GROMACS .gro file of N, CA and C in nm:
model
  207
    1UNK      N    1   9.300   9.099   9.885
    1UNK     CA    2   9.217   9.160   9.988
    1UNK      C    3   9.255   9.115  10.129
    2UNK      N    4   9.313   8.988  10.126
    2UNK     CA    5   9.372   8.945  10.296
    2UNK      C    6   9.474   9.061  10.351
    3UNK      N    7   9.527   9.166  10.277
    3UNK     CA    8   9.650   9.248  10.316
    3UNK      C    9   9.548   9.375  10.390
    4UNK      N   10   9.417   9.402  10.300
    4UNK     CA   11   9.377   9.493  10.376
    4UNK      C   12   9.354   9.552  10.487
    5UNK      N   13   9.315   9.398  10.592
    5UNK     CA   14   9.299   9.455  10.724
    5UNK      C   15   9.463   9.448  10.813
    6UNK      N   16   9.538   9.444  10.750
    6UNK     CA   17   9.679   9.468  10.837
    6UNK      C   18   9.723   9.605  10.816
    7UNK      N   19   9.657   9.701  10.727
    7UNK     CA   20   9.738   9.823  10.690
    7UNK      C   21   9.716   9.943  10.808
    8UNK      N   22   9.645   9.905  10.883
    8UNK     CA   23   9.643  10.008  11.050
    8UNK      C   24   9.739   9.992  11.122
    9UNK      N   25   9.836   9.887  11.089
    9UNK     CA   26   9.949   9.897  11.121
    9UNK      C   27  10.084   9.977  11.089
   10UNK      N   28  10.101  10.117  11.124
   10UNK     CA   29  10.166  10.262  11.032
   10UNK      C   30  10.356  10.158  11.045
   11UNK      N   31  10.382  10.081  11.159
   11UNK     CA   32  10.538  10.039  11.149
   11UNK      C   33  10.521   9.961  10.991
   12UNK      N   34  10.452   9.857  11.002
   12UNK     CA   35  10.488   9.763  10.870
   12UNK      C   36  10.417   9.790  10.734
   13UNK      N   37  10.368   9.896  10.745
   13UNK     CA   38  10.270   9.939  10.610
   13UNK      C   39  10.370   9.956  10.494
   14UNK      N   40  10.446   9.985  10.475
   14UNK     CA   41  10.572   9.988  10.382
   14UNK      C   42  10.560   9.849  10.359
   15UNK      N   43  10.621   9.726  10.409
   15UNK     CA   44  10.634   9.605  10.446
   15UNK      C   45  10.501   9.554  10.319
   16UNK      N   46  10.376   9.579  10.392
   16UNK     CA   47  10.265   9.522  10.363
   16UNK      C   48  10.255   9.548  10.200
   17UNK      N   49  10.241   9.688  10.168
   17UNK     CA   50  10.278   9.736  10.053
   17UNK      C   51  10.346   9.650   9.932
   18UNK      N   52  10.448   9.644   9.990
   18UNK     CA   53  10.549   9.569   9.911
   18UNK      C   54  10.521   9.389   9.863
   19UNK      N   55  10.448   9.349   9.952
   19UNK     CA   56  10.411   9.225   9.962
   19UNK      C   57  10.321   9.238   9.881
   20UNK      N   58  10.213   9.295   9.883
   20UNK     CA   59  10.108   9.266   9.825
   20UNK      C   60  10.082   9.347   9.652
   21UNK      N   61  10.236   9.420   9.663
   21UNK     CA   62  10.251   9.467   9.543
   21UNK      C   63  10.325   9.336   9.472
   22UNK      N   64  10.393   9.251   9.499
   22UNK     CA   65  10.473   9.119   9.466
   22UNK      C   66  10.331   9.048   9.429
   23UNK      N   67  10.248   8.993   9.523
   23UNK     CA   68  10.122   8.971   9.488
   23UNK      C   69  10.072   8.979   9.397
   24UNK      N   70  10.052   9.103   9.335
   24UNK     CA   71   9.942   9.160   9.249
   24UNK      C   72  10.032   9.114   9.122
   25UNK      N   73  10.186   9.117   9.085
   25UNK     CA   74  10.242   9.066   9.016
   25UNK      C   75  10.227   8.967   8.984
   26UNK      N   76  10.229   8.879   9.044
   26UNK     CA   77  10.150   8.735   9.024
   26UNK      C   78  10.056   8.645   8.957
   27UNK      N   79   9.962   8.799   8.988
   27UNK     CA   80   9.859   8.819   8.952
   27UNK      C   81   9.840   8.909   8.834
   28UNK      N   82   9.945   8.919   8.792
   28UNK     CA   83   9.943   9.023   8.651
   28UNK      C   84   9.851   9.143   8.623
   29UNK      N   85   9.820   9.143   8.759
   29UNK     CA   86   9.790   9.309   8.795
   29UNK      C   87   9.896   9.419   8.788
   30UNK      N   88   9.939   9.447   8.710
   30UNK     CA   89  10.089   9.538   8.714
   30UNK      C   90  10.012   9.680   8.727
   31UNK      N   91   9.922   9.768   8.708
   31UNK     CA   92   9.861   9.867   8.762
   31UNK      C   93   9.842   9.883   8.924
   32UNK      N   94   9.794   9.788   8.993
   32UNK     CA   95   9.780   9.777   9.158
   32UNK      C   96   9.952   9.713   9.189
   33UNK      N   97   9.998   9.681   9.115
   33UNK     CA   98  10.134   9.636   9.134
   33UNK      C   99  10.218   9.761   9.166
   34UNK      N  100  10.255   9.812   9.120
   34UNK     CA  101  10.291   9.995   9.052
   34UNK      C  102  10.239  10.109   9.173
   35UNK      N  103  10.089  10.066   9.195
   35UNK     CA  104  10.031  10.188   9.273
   35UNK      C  105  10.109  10.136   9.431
   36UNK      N  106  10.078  10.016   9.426
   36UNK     CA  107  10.106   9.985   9.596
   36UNK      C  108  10.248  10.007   9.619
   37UNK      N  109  10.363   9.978   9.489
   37UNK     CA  110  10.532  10.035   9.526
   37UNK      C  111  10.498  10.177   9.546
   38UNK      N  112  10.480  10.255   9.482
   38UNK     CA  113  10.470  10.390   9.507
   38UNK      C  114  10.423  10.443   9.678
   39UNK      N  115  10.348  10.340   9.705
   39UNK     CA  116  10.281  10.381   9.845
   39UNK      C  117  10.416  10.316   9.941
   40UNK      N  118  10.470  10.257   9.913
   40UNK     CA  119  10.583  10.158   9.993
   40UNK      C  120  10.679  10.297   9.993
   41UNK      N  121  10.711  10.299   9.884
   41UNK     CA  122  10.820  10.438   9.841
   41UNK      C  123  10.767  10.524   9.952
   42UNK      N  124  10.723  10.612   9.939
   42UNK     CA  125  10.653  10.719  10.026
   42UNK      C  126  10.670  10.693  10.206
   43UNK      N  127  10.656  10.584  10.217
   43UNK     CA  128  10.637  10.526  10.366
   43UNK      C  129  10.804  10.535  10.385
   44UNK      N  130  10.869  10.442  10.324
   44UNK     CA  131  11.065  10.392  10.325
   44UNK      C  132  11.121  10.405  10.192
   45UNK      N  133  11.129  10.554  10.169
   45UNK     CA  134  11.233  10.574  10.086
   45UNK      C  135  11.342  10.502  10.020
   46UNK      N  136  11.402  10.452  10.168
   46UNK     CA  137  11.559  10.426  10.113
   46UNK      C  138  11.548  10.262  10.162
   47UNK      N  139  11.447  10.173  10.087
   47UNK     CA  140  11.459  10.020  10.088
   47UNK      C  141  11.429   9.987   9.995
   48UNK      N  142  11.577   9.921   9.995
   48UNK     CA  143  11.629   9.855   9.849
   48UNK      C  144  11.540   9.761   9.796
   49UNK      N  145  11.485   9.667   9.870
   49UNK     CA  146  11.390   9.569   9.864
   49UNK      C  147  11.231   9.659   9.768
   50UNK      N  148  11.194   9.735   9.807
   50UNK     CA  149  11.049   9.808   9.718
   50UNK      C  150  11.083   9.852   9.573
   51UNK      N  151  11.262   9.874   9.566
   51UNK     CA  152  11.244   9.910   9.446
   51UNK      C  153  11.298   9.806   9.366
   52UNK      N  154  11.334   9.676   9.376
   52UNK     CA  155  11.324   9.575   9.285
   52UNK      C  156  11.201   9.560   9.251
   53UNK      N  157  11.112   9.533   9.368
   53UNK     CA  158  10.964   9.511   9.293
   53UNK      C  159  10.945   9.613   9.242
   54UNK      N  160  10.982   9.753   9.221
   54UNK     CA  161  10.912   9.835   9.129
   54UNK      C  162  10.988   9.850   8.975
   55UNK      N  163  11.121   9.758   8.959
   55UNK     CA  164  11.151   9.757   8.830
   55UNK      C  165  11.100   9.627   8.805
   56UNK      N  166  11.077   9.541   8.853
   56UNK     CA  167  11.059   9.419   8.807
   56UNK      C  168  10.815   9.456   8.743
   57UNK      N  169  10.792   9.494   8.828
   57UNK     CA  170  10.627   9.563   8.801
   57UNK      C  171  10.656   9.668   8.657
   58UNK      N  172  10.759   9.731   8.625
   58UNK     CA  173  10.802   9.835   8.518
   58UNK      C  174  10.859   9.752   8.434
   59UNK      N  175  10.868   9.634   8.437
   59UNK     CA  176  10.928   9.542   8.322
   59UNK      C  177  10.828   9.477   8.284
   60UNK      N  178  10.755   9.449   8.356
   60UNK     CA  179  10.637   9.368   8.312
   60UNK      C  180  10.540   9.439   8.269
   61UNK      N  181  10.501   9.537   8.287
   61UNK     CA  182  10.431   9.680   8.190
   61UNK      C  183  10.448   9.671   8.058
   62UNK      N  184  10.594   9.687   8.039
   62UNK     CA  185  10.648   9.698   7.895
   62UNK      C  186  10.623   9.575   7.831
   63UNK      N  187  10.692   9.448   7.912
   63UNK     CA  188  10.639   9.337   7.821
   63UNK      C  189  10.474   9.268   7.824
   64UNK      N  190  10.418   9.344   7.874
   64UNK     CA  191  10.288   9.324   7.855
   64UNK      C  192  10.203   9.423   7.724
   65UNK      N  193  10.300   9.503   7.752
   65UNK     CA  194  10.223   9.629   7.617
   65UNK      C  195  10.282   9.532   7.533
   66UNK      N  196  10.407   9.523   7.502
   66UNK     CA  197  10.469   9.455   7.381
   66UNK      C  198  10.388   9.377   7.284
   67UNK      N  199  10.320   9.229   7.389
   67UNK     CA  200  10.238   9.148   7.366
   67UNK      C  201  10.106   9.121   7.340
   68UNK      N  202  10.111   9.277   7.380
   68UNK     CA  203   9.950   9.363   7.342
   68UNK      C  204   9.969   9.374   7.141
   69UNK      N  205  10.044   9.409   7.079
   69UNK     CA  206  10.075   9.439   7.032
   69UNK      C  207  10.100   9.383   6.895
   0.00000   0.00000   0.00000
């Protein structure tokens, strides 16, 4: 929730995104992990940096179902 009040910021909202999608990983939130890359995506397409965190959030999906399991 500390990321929330920085997102009126439209330059680093990509940025913020990404951070707090790393975050939520952490936090083994991989659903808010997932939603917030997608919002990063949308903002900066073409940074390389959002889409590690979004395979690394898509790896941890899988091995979380796995272990569901």
């Amino acid at each position: 929730d500390l990321y929330n009040p920085l997102m009126d910021n439209d330059d680093d909202r990509a940025v913020i995104f990404c951070a707090r999608s790393s975050a939520y990983l952490r936090l083994h939130k991989v659903k808010e992990s997932l939603e917030d890359c997608e919002s990063a995506i949308l903002l900066r397409p073409n940074w390389p940096k959002v889409f590690s965190v979004l395979i690394l959030a898509k790896t941890f999906r899988v091995t979380f179902a796995k272990e569901k399991l």
